[in-house]
Short mmCIF file of C-alpha atoms in Angstrom, two decimals:
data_model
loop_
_atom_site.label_atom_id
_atom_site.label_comp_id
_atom_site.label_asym_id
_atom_site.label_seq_id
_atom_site.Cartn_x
_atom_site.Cartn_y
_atom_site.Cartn_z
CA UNK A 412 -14.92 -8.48 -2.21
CA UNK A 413 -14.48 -12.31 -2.54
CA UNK A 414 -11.88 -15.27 -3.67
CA UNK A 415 -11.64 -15.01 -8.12
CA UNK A 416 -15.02 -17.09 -9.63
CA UNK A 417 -17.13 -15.19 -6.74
CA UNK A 418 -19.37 -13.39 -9.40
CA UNK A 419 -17.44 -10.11 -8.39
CA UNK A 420 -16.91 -9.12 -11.69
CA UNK A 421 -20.56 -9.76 -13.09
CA UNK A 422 -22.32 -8.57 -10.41
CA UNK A 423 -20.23 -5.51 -10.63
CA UNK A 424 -21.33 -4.63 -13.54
CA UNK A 425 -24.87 -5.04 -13.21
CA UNK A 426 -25.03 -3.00 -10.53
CA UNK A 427 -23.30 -0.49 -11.34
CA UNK A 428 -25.48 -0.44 -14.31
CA UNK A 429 -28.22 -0.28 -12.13
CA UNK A 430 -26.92 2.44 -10.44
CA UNK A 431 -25.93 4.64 -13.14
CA UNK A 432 -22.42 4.42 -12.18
CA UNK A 433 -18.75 3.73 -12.76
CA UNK A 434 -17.43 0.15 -13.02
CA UNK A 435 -14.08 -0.57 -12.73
CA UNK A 436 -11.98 -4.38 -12.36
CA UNK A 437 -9.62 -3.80 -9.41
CA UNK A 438 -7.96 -6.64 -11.17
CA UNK A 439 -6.99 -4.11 -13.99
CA UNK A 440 -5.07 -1.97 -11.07
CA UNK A 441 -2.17 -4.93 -10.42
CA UNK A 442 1.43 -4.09 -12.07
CA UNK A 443 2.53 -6.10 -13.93
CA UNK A 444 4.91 -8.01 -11.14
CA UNK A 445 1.77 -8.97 -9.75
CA UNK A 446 0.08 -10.62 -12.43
CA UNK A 447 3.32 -12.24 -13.29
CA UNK A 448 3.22 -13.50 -10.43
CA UNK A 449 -0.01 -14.98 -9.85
CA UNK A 450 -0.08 -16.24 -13.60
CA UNK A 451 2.84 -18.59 -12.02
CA UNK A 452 0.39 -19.53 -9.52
CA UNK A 453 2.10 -17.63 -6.46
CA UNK A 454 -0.18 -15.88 -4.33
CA UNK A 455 0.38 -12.83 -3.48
CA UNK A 456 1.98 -11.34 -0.02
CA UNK A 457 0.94 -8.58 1.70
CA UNK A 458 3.75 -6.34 0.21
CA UNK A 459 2.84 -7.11 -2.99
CA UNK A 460 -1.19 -6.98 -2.61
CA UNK A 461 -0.90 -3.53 -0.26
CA UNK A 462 0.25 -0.81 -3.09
CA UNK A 463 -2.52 -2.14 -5.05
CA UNK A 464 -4.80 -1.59 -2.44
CA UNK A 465 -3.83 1.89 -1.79
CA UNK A 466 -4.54 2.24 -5.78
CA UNK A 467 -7.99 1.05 -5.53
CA UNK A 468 -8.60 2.92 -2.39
CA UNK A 469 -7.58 6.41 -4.31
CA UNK A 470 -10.25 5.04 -7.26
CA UNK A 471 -13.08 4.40 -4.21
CA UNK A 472 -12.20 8.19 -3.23
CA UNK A 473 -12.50 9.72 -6.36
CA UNK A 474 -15.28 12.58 -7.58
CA UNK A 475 -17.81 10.19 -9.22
CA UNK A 476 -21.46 12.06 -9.76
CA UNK A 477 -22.89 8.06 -9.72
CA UNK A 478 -20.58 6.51 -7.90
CA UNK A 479 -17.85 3.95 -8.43
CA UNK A 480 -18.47 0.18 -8.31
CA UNK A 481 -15.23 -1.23 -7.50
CA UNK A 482 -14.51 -5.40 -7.64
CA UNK A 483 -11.70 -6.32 -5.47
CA UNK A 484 -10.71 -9.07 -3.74
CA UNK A 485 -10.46 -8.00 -0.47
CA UNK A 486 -10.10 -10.83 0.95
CA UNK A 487 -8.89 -9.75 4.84
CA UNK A 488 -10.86 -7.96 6.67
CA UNK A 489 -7.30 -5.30 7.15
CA UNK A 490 -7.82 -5.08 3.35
CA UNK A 491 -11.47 -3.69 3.48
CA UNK A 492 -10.20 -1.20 6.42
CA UNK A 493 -7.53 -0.06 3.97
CA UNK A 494 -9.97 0.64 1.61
CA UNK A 495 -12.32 2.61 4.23
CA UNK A 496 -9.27 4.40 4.85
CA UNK A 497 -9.67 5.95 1.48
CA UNK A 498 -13.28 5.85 1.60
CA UNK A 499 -14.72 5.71 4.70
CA UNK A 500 -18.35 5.05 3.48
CA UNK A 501 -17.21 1.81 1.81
CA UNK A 502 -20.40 -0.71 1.27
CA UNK A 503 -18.85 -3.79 0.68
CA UNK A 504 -20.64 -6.76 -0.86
CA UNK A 505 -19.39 -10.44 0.47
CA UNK A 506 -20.48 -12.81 -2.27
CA UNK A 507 -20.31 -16.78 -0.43
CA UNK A 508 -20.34 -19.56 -2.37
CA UNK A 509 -18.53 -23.10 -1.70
CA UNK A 510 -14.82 -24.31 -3.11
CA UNK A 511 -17.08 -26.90 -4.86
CA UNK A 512 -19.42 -24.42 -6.93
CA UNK A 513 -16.72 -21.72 -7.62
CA UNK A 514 -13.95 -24.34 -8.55
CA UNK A 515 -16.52 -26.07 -11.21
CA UNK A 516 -17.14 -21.51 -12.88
CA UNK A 517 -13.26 -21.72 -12.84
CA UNK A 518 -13.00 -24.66 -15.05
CA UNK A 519 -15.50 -23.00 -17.12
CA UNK A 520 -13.39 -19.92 -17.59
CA UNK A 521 -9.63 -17.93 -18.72
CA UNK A 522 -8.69 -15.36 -16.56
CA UNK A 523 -5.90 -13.23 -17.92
CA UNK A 524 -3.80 -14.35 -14.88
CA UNK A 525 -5.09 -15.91 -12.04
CA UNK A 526 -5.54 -19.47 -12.09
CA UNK A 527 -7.66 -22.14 -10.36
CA UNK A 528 -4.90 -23.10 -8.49
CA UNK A 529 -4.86 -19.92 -6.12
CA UNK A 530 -8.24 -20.64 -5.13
CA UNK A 531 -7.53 -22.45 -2.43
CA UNK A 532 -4.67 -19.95 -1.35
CA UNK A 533 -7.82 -17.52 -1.61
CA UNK A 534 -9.91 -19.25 0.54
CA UNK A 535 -7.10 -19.71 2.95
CA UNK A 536 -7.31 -16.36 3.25
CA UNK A 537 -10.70 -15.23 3.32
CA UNK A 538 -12.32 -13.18 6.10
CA UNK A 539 -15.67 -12.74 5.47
CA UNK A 540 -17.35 -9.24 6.56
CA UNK A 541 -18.54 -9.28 9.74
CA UNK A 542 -21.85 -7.03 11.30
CA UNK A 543 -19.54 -4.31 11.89
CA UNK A 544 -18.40 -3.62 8.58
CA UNK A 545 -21.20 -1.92 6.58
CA UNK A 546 -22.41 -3.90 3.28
CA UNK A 547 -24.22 -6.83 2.75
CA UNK A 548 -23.69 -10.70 2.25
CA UNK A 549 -25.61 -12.12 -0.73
CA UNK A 550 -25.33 -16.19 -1.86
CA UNK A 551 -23.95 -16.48 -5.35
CA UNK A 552 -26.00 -19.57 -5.73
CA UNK A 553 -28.56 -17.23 -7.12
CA UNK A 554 -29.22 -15.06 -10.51
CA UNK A 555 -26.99 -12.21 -10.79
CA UNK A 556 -30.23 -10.15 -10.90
CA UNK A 557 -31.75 -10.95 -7.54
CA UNK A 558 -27.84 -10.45 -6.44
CA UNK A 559 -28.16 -7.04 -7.99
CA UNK A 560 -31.87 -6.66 -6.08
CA UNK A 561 -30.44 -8.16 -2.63
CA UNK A 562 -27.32 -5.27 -3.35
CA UNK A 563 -29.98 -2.48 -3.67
CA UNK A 564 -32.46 -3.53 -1.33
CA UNK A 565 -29.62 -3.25 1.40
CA UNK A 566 -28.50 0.10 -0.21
CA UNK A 567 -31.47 1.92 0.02
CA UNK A 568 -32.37 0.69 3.39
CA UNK A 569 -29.17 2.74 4.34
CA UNK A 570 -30.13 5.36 1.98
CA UNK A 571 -33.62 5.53 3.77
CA UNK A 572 -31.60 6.16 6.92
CA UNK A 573 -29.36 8.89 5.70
CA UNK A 574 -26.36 7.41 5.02
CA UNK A 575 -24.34 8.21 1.38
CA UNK A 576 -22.87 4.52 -0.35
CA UNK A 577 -19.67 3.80 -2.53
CA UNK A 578 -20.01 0.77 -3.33
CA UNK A 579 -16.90 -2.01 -3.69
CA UNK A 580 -17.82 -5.42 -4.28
#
């Protein structure tokens, strides 16, 4: 989960690598209409952001051997019990960083279609996971590989307890 410069996307990928499993860019999901959109600099509305959701919810629920590593905004904490709704194991990982430091890796990037200028909207929106919601919080402040490590230390403590993860970050 996490507002667009987060690391979602990177650390995604590593870990999924890690993992032996399936990565996939929830971003990739949007119809067109939404990335129209946002590429104008609207933020999205809940009637707009909720198919999509249901789309990557059906991806967090399908037959993976490995697993699926999904990044996805997520941003409300409705969203990410959308997405358990499809996948009721859902790990999530909540990547926190400040406006300051993810601002300055958007200047240093393109995205396709979402602009700097919806950060704010992002944070706006942001509710970070909470104890209840099972995952882990990791500070993007540090390597992507101790992010990775942090991710799978937290994983196989739940692992160690019994629990089966699909992982969404």
């Amino acid at each position: 989960m996490g507002v667009q410069g987060s690391g979602k996307s990177t650390i995604g990928e590593f870990l999924a690598e890690r993992l032996g499993a399936r990565f996939l860019d929830g971003d990739t999901l949007h119809p067109a209409a939404n990335k129209a959109a946002m590429a104008a600099g609207n933020a999205l509305q809940d009637e707009h952001r909720l198919p999509w959701l249901h789309e990557v919810g059906r991806c967090l629920a399908g037959d993976y051997p490995n697993g699926i590593v999904i990044a996805c905004s997520a941003l409300k904490r409705s969203y990410r019990d959308l997405l358990r709704d499809h996948a009721v194991d859902l790990f999530v990982v909540d990547p926190e960083g400040s406006i300051d430091l993810i601002a300055a890796r958007l200047r240093a990037r393109t995205h396709e279609f979402m602009p700097p200028a919806l950060l704010q909207s992002q944070f706006d929106t942001l509710e970070v996971r909470t104890h209840d919601e099972r995952g882990v919080t990791v500070d993007i402040v540090e390597p992507p590989g101790t992010i990775v490590e942090r991710i799978l230390a937290a994983l196989a403590a739940e692992t160690e307890s019994g629990e089966a993860a699909r992982v969404t970050h």
